[in-house]
CSV table of C-alpha atoms in Angstrom, one decimal:
chain,number,residue,atom,x,y,z
A,1,UNK,CA,109.4,96.2,92.7
A,2,UNK,CA,106.7,97.1,95.3
A,3,UNK,CA,104.3,94.6,96.5
A,4,UNK,CA,100.6,95.4,95.0
A,5,UNK,CA,101.5,97.2,92.8
A,6,UNK,CA,102.4,100.4,94.1
A,7,UNK,CA,105.9,100.8,92.4
A,8,UNK,CA,105.1,104.0,90.8
A,9,UNK,CA,103.5,105.7,94.2
A,10,UNK,CA,107.2,104.6,96.0
A,11,UNK,CA,109.1,105.8,92.8
A,12,UNK,CA,107.2,109.1,92.8
A,13,UNK,CA,107.3,109.8,96.4
A,14,UNK,CA,110.9,111.0,97.2
A,15,UNK,CA,111.8,114.4,95.7
A,16,UNK,CA,108.3,114.6,94.1
A,17,UNK,CA,108.9,117.6,91.5
A,18,UNK,CA,112.4,118.0,91.4
A,19,UNK,CA,113.0,116.1,87.8
A,20,UNK,CA,110.1,119.1,86.3
A,21,UNK,CA,111.9,121.7,87.5
A,22,UNK,CA,115.5,120.8,86.5
A,23,UNK,CA,113.6,120.8,83.2
A,24,UNK,CA,112.1,123.7,83.9
A,25,UNK,CA,115.4,125.5,84.7
A,26,UNK,CA,116.9,123.9,81.5
A,27,UNK,CA,113.9,126.1,79.5
A,28,UNK,CA,112.7,122.5,78.5
A,29,UNK,CA,109.3,120.7,79.4
A,30,UNK,CA,110.2,117.6,81.1
A,31,UNK,CA,110.1,115.3,77.5
A,32,UNK,CA,111.9,116.9,75.9
A,33,UNK,CA,114.6,117.2,79.1
A,34,UNK,CA,114.3,113.4,79.8
A,35,UNK,CA,115.2,113.0,75.9
A,36,UNK,CA,118.6,115.6,76.3
A,37,UNK,CA,119.6,113.2,79.7
A,38,UNK,CA,119.1,110.0,78.2
A,39,UNK,CA,120.8,110.8,74.9
A,40,UNK,CA,123.6,112.5,76.9
A,41,UNK,CA,123.8,110.3,80.2
A,42,UNK,CA,127.7,110.7,80.9
A,43,UNK,CA,126.6,114.5,81.3
A,44,UNK,CA,124.5,114.5,83.4
A,45,UNK,CA,124.6,112.8,87.8
A,46,UNK,CA,122.9,109.3,88.3
A,47,UNK,CA,120.0,110.4,89.8
A,48,UNK,CA,118.9,113.1,86.7
A,49,UNK,CA,119.4,110.4,84.3
A,50,UNK,CA,117.1,107.9,86.7
A,51,UNK,CA,114.2,110.4,86.8
A,52,UNK,CA,114.7,110.9,83.0
A,53,UNK,CA,114.2,107.5,82.8
A,54,UNK,CA,111.4,106.9,85.4
A,55,UNK,CA,109.9,110.4,83.2
A,56,UNK,CA,109.8,108.4,79.9
A,57,UNK,CA,108.4,105.2,81.3
A,58,UNK,CA,105.6,106.8,82.9
A,59,UNK,CA,104.9,109.0,79.6
A,60,UNK,CA,104.9,105.5,78.2
A,61,UNK,CA,102.3,104.5,80.7
A,62,UNK,CA,99.8,106.8,80.4
A,63,UNK,CA,99.6,106.6,76.6
A,64,UNK,CA,98.8,103.4,76.7
A,65,UNK,CA,96.2,103.7,79.1
A,66,UNK,CA,94.6,106.3,77.1
A,67,UNK,CA,94.3,104.2,74.2
């Protein structure tokens, strides 16, 4: 994990917007696409699965912050 709690910035700095673009090309939102990818990880490449897991994690963090 990154020092000073900046792991989110480091995790999202490379390939910014790539997962959103994949979701849009599939005709879905990011949350919907993330659910699809994580339910069938063998159908997708390793990077896409990691991006889906990160998208789900960031969604959970956002929900906690808004409460």
